[in-house]
CSV table of N, CA and C in Angstrom, one decimal:
chain,number,residue,atom,x,y,z
A,1,UNK,N,-2.2,-18.5,-5.4
A,1,UNK,CA,-2.9,-17.3,-5.7
A,1,UNK,C,-4.1,-17.6,-6.6
A,2,UNK,N,-5.1,-16.8,-6.5
A,2,UNK,CA,-6.3,-16.9,-7.4
A,2,UNK,C,-6.6,-15.5,-7.9
A,3,UNK,N,-7.0,-15.4,-9.1
A,3,UNK,CA,-7.2,-14.1,-9.8
A,3,UNK,C,-8.6,-14.0,-10.4
A,4,UNK,N,-9.2,-12.8,-10.4
A,4,UNK,CA,-10.4,-12.5,-11.1
A,4,UNK,C,-10.2,-11.2,-11.9
A,5,UNK,N,-10.5,-11.2,-13.2
A,5,UNK,CA,-10.2,-10.1,-14.0
A,5,UNK,C,-11.4,-9.5,-14.7
A,6,UNK,N,-11.3,-8.2,-14.9
A,6,UNK,CA,-12.2,-7.5,-15.8
A,6,UNK,C,-11.4,-6.7,-16.8
A,7,UNK,N,-11.7,-6.8,-18.1
A,7,UNK,CA,-10.8,-6.2,-19.1
A,7,UNK,C,-11.6,-5.2,-19.9
A,8,UNK,N,-10.9,-4.1,-20.3
A,8,UNK,CA,-11.5,-3.1,-21.1
A,8,UNK,C,-10.5,-3.0,-22.3
A,9,UNK,N,-11.1,-3.1,-23.5
A,9,UNK,CA,-10.2,-3.0,-24.8
A,9,UNK,C,-10.6,-1.7,-25.5
A,10,UNK,N,-9.6,-1.0,-25.8
A,10,UNK,CA,-9.8,0.3,-26.5
A,10,UNK,C,-9.3,0.2,-28.0
A,11,UNK,N,-10.0,0.7,-28.9
A,11,UNK,CA,-9.8,0.5,-30.4
A,11,UNK,C,-8.5,1.2,-30.8
A,12,UNK,N,-8.0,0.8,-32.0
A,12,UNK,CA,-6.9,1.4,-32.7
A,12,UNK,C,-7.0,2.9,-32.9
A,13,UNK,N,-8.2,3.3,-33.2
A,13,UNK,CA,-8.4,4.7,-33.6
A,13,UNK,C,-8.6,5.7,-32.4
A,14,UNK,N,-8.3,5.2,-31.2
A,14,UNK,CA,-8.4,6.1,-30.0
A,14,UNK,C,-7.3,7.2,-30.1
A,15,UNK,N,-7.8,8.5,-29.9
A,15,UNK,CA,-6.8,9.6,-30.1
A,15,UNK,C,-6.1,10.0,-28.8
A,16,UNK,N,-6.2,9.2,-27.8
A,16,UNK,CA,-5.5,9.5,-26.5
A,16,UNK,C,-6.5,10.2,-25.6
A,17,UNK,N,-6.2,10.2,-24.3
A,17,UNK,CA,-7.0,10.8,-23.3
A,17,UNK,C,-6.8,10.2,-22.0
A,18,UNK,N,-7.9,10.1,-21.2
A,18,UNK,CA,-7.8,9.7,-19.8
A,18,UNK,C,-8.9,8.7,-19.5
A,19,UNK,N,-8.5,7.6,-18.8
A,19,UNK,CA,-9.5,6.7,-18.3
A,19,UNK,C,-9.8,7.0,-16.9
A,20,UNK,N,-11.0,7.4,-16.5
A,20,UNK,CA,-11.4,7.7,-15.1
A,20,UNK,C,-12.3,6.5,-14.6
A,21,UNK,N,-12.1,6.2,-13.4
A,21,UNK,CA,-13.0,5.2,-12.7
A,21,UNK,C,-12.9,5.4,-11.2
A,22,UNK,N,-14.0,4.9,-10.6
A,22,UNK,CA,-14.0,4.9,-9.1
A,22,UNK,C,-13.8,3.5,-8.6
A,23,UNK,N,-13.2,3.3,-7.5
A,23,UNK,CA,-12.9,2.0,-7.0
A,23,UNK,C,-13.1,2.0,-5.5
A,24,UNK,N,-13.6,0.9,-5.0
A,24,UNK,CA,-13.7,0.6,-3.5
A,24,UNK,C,-13.0,-0.7,-3.3
A,25,UNK,N,-11.9,-0.7,-2.5
A,25,UNK,CA,-11.2,-1.9,-2.3
A,25,UNK,C,-10.9,-2.2,-0.9
A,26,UNK,N,-11.9,-2.7,-0.1
A,26,UNK,CA,-11.7,-3.0,1.3
A,26,UNK,C,-11.0,-4.4,1.4
A,27,UNK,N,-9.8,-4.5,0.8
A,27,UNK,CA,-9.0,-5.7,0.9
A,27,UNK,C,-7.7,-5.4,1.5
A,28,UNK,N,-7.0,-6.4,2.1
A,28,UNK,CA,-5.8,-6.2,2.8
A,28,UNK,C,-4.8,-7.3,2.5
A,29,UNK,N,-3.5,-6.9,2.1
A,29,UNK,CA,-2.5,-8.0,2.0
A,29,UNK,C,-2.2,-8.5,3.4
A,30,UNK,N,-1.8,-9.7,3.5
A,30,UNK,CA,-1.5,-10.7,2.5
A,30,UNK,C,-2.7,-11.4,1.9
A,31,UNK,N,-3.9,-11.1,2.4
A,31,UNK,CA,-5.1,-11.8,1.9
A,31,UNK,C,-5.4,-11.5,0.5
A,32,UNK,N,-5.5,-10.2,0.1
A,32,UNK,CA,-5.9,-9.9,-1.2
A,32,UNK,C,-5.6,-8.4,-1.6
A,33,UNK,N,-5.7,-8.1,-2.9
A,33,UNK,CA,-5.3,-6.8,-3.4
A,33,UNK,C,-6.0,-6.5,-4.7
A,34,UNK,N,-6.1,-5.3,-5.1
A,34,UNK,CA,-6.6,-4.9,-6.4
A,34,UNK,C,-5.5,-4.3,-7.2
A,35,UNK,N,-5.2,-4.8,-8.4
A,35,UNK,CA,-4.1,-4.4,-9.3
A,35,UNK,C,-4.7,-4.0,-10.6
A,36,UNK,N,-4.2,-2.9,-11.3
A,36,UNK,CA,-4.6,-2.7,-12.7
A,36,UNK,C,-3.4,-2.5,-13.5
A,37,UNK,N,-3.6,-2.9,-14.8
A,37,UNK,CA,-2.5,-3.0,-15.8
A,37,UNK,C,-3.0,-2.3,-17.1
A,38,UNK,N,-2.1,-1.6,-17.8
A,38,UNK,CA,-2.3,-1.1,-19.1
A,38,UNK,C,-1.3,-1.8,-20.0
A,39,UNK,N,-1.9,-2.5,-21.0
A,39,UNK,CA,-1.1,-3.2,-22.0
A,39,UNK,C,-0.1,-4.2,-21.3
A,40,UNK,N,-0.6,-4.8,-20.3
A,40,UNK,CA,0.3,-5.8,-19.6
A,40,UNK,C,1.3,-5.3,-18.6
A,41,UNK,N,1.3,-4.0,-18.4
A,41,UNK,CA,2.2,-3.4,-17.5
A,41,UNK,C,1.5,-2.9,-16.2
A,42,UNK,N,1.9,-3.4,-15.1
A,42,UNK,CA,1.2,-3.0,-13.8
A,42,UNK,C,1.4,-1.5,-13.6
A,43,UNK,N,0.2,-0.8,-13.4
A,43,UNK,CA,0.2,0.6,-13.2
A,43,UNK,C,0.1,1.0,-11.8
A,44,UNK,N,-0.7,0.2,-11.0
A,44,UNK,CA,-0.8,0.5,-9.6
A,44,UNK,C,-1.5,-0.7,-8.9
A,45,UNK,N,-1.5,-0.6,-7.6
A,45,UNK,CA,-2.2,-1.6,-6.8
A,45,UNK,C,-2.8,-0.9,-5.6
A,46,UNK,N,-3.9,-1.4,-5.1
A,46,UNK,CA,-4.5,-0.7,-4.0
A,46,UNK,C,-5.1,-1.7,-3.0
A,47,UNK,N,-5.0,-1.4,-1.8
A,47,UNK,CA,-5.6,-2.3,-0.7
A,47,UNK,C,-6.0,-1.4,0.5
A,48,UNK,N,-6.9,-1.8,1.3
A,48,UNK,CA,-7.2,-1.1,2.5
A,48,UNK,C,-8.0,0.2,2.3
A,49,UNK,N,-8.7,0.3,1.2
A,49,UNK,CA,-9.5,1.5,0.9
A,49,UNK,C,-10.9,1.3,1.4
A,50,UNK,N,-11.3,2.0,2.4
A,50,UNK,CA,-12.6,1.8,3.0
A,50,UNK,C,-13.6,2.9,2.4
A,51,UNK,N,-13.1,3.7,1.6
A,51,UNK,CA,-13.9,4.8,0.9
A,51,UNK,C,-13.7,4.7,-0.6
A,52,UNK,N,-14.7,5.1,-1.4
A,52,UNK,CA,-14.5,5.2,-2.8
A,52,UNK,C,-13.4,6.1,-3.2
A,53,UNK,N,-12.6,5.7,-4.1
A,53,UNK,CA,-11.5,6.6,-4.6
A,53,UNK,C,-11.7,6.8,-6.1
A,54,UNK,N,-11.4,8.0,-6.6
A,54,UNK,CA,-11.4,8.3,-8.0
A,54,UNK,C,-10.0,8.1,-8.6
A,55,UNK,N,-9.8,7.4,-9.6
A,55,UNK,CA,-8.5,7.1,-10.2
A,55,UNK,C,-8.6,7.6,-11.7
A,56,UNK,N,-7.5,8.2,-12.1
A,56,UNK,CA,-7.3,8.6,-13.5
A,56,UNK,C,-6.0,8.1,-14.1
A,57,UNK,N,-6.1,7.5,-15.3
A,57,UNK,CA,-5.0,6.9,-16.0
A,57,UNK,C,-4.9,7.6,-17.3
A,58,UNK,N,-3.8,8.3,-17.6
A,58,UNK,CA,-3.6,8.9,-18.9
A,58,UNK,C,-3.2,7.8,-19.9
A,59,UNK,N,-3.8,7.9,-21.1
A,59,UNK,CA,-3.6,6.9,-22.2
A,59,UNK,C,-3.1,7.6,-23.5
A,60,UNK,N,-2.1,7.1,-24.1
A,60,UNK,CA,-1.6,7.6,-25.3
A,60,UNK,C,-2.5,7.2,-26.5
A,61,UNK,N,-2.4,7.8,-27.7
A,61,UNK,CA,-3.2,7.4,-28.8
A,61,UNK,C,-2.9,5.9,-29.2
A,62,UNK,N,-4.0,5.3,-29.7
A,62,UNK,CA,-3.8,3.9,-30.2
A,62,UNK,C,-4.6,2.9,-29.3
A,63,UNK,N,-4.5,1.7,-29.7
A,63,UNK,CA,-5.2,0.6,-29.0
A,63,UNK,C,-4.5,0.3,-27.6
A,64,UNK,N,-5.4,0.0,-26.6
A,64,UNK,CA,-4.9,-0.4,-25.3
A,64,UNK,C,-5.8,-1.5,-24.7
A,65,UNK,N,-5.2,-2.2,-23.8
A,65,UNK,CA,-6.0,-3.2,-23.0
A,65,UNK,C,-5.7,-2.8,-21.5
A,66,UNK,N,-6.8,-2.6,-20.8
A,66,UNK,CA,-6.8,-2.3,-19.4
A,66,UNK,C,-7.4,-3.5,-18.7
A,67,UNK,N,-6.6,-4.0,-17.7
A,67,UNK,CA,-7.0,-5.1,-16.9
A,67,UNK,C,-7.1,-4.7,-15.5
A,68,UNK,N,-8.3,-5.0,-14.9
A,68,UNK,CA,-8.4,-4.8,-13.4
A,68,UNK,C,-8.4,-6.2,-12.9
A,69,UNK,N,-7.5,-6.4,-11.9
A,69,UNK,CA,-7.4,-7.8,-11.4
A,69,UNK,C,-7.4,-7.8,-9.8
A,70,UNK,N,-8.4,-8.6,-9.4
A,70,UNK,CA,-8.5,-8.9,-7.9
A,70,UNK,C,-7.6,-10.1,-7.7
A,71,UNK,N,-6.7,-10.0,-6.8
A,71,UNK,CA,-5.8,-11.1,-6.5
A,71,UNK,C,-6.0,-11.6,-5.0
A,72,UNK,N,-6.3,-12.9,-4.9
A,72,UNK,CA,-6.5,-13.5,-3.6
A,72,UNK,C,-5.2,-14.2,-3.3
A,73,UNK,N,-4.6,-14.0,-2.1
A,73,UNK,CA,-3.4,-14.6,-1.7
A,73,UNK,C,-2.3,-14.4,-2.7
A,74,UNK,N,-2.0,-13.1,-3.0
A,74,UNK,CA,-1.1,-12.8,-4.1
A,74,UNK,C,0.4,-13.2,-3.8
A,75,UNK,N,0.7,-13.4,-2.6
A,75,UNK,CA,2.1,-13.8,-2.2
A,75,UNK,C,2.2,-15.3,-2.1
A,76,UNK,N,1.2,-16.1,-2.5
A,76,UNK,CA,1.2,-17.5,-2.5
A,76,UNK,C,1.7,-18.1,-1.1
A,77,UNK,N,1.1,-17.5,-0.1
A,77,UNK,CA,1.4,-18.0,1.3
A,77,UNK,C,0.8,-19.4,1.5
A,78,UNK,N,1.5,-20.4,2.0
A,78,UNK,CA,0.9,-21.7,2.2
A,78,UNK,C,-0.2,-21.7,3.2
A,79,UNK,N,-0.1,-20.7,4.2
A,79,UNK,CA,-1.2,-20.6,5.2
A,79,UNK,C,-1.4,-19.1,5.4
A,80,UNK,N,-2.6,-18.6,5.3
A,80,UNK,CA,-2.9,-17.2,5.6
A,80,UNK,C,-3.1,-17.0,7.1
A,81,UNK,N,-2.8,-15.9,7.6
A,81,UNK,CA,-3.0,-15.6,9.1
A,81,UNK,C,-4.5,-15.9,9.4
A,82,UNK,N,-4.7,-16.6,10.6
A,82,UNK,CA,-6.0,-17.0,11.0
A,82,UNK,C,-7.0,-15.9,11.3
A,83,UNK,N,-6.6,-14.8,11.8
A,83,UNK,CA,-7.5,-13.7,12.1
A,83,UNK,C,-7.7,-12.7,11.0
A,84,UNK,N,-8.9,-12.7,10.5
A,84,UNK,CA,-9.2,-11.7,9.4
A,84,UNK,C,-9.3,-10.3,10.0
A,85,UNK,N,-8.6,-9.4,9.4
A,85,UNK,CA,-8.7,-8.0,9.9
A,85,UNK,C,-10.1,-7.4,9.7
A,86,UNK,N,-10.5,-6.5,10.7
A,86,UNK,CA,-11.7,-5.9,10.6
A,86,UNK,C,-11.8,-5.0,9.4
A,87,UNK,N,-12.9,-5.0,8.7
A,87,UNK,CA,-13.1,-4.2,7.5
A,87,UNK,C,-12.8,-4.8,6.2
A,88,UNK,N,-12.1,-5.9,6.2
A,88,UNK,CA,-11.8,-6.7,5.0
A,88,UNK,C,-13.0,-7.4,4.5
A,89,UNK,N,-13.3,-7.1,3.2
A,89,UNK,CA,-14.6,-7.7,2.7
A,89,UNK,C,-14.3,-8.8,1.6
A,90,UNK,N,-13.1,-8.9,1.2
A,90,UNK,CA,-12.7,-9.9,0.2
A,90,UNK,C,-13.4,-9.7,-1.2
A,91,UNK,N,-13.6,-8.5,-1.5
A,91,UNK,CA,-14.2,-8.1,-2.8
A,91,UNK,C,-13.8,-6.7,-3.1
A,92,UNK,N,-13.8,-6.4,-4.4
A,92,UNK,CA,-13.5,-5.0,-4.9
A,92,UNK,C,-14.6,-4.6,-5.8
A,93,UNK,N,-14.8,-3.3,-5.9
A,93,UNK,CA,-15.8,-2.7,-6.8
A,93,UNK,C,-15.2,-1.7,-7.7
A,94,UNK,N,-15.6,-1.6,-9.0
A,94,UNK,CA,-15.2,-0.6,-9.9
A,94,UNK,C,-16.4,0.0,-10.5
A,95,UNK,N,-16.5,1.3,-10.6
A,95,UNK,CA,-17.7,1.9,-11.0
A,95,UNK,C,-17.4,3.2,-11.7
A,96,UNK,N,-18.4,3.8,-12.4
A,96,UNK,CA,-18.2,5.1,-13.1
A,96,UNK,C,-17.0,5.1,-14.1
A,97,UNK,N,-16.9,4.0,-14.9
A,97,UNK,CA,-15.8,4.0,-15.8
A,97,UNK,C,-16.1,4.9,-17.0
A,98,UNK,N,-15.1,5.8,-17.2
A,98,UNK,CA,-15.3,6.8,-18.3
A,98,UNK,C,-14.0,7.0,-19.0
A,99,UNK,N,-14.1,7.0,-20.4
A,99,UNK,CA,-13.0,7.2,-21.2
A,99,UNK,C,-13.2,8.6,-21.8
A,100,UNK,N,-12.3,9.5,-21.5
A,100,UNK,CA,-12.4,10.9,-22.0
A,100,UNK,C,-11.3,11.1,-23.0
A,101,UNK,N,-11.6,11.4,-24.3
A,101,UNK,CA,-10.7,11.6,-25.3
A,101,UNK,C,-10.1,13.0,-25.4
A,102,UNK,N,-9.0,13.1,-26.1
A,102,UNK,CA,-8.4,14.5,-26.2
A,102,UNK,C,-9.2,15.3,-27.2
């Protein structure tokens, strides 16, 4: 497996709120997937999204680390299927990241 990460760190004095972002993930298991974590805990994963999606994650007060992780061959298959599915782009996009406080 291979990973590519983007990390957002939120300060100690954050009063809580919601993290909003848009994502486009034209990726498909077993080839690849997009996963996001809050403070090291997996929150969700997405694959096969051919349209932009809006995601909201509620956050409690205090410091947080949000990791967005693109995973290639996340199941550590020795050989991937030879035929790539139509629509798979092998990349993910994250846009319009917004932190809304309480």
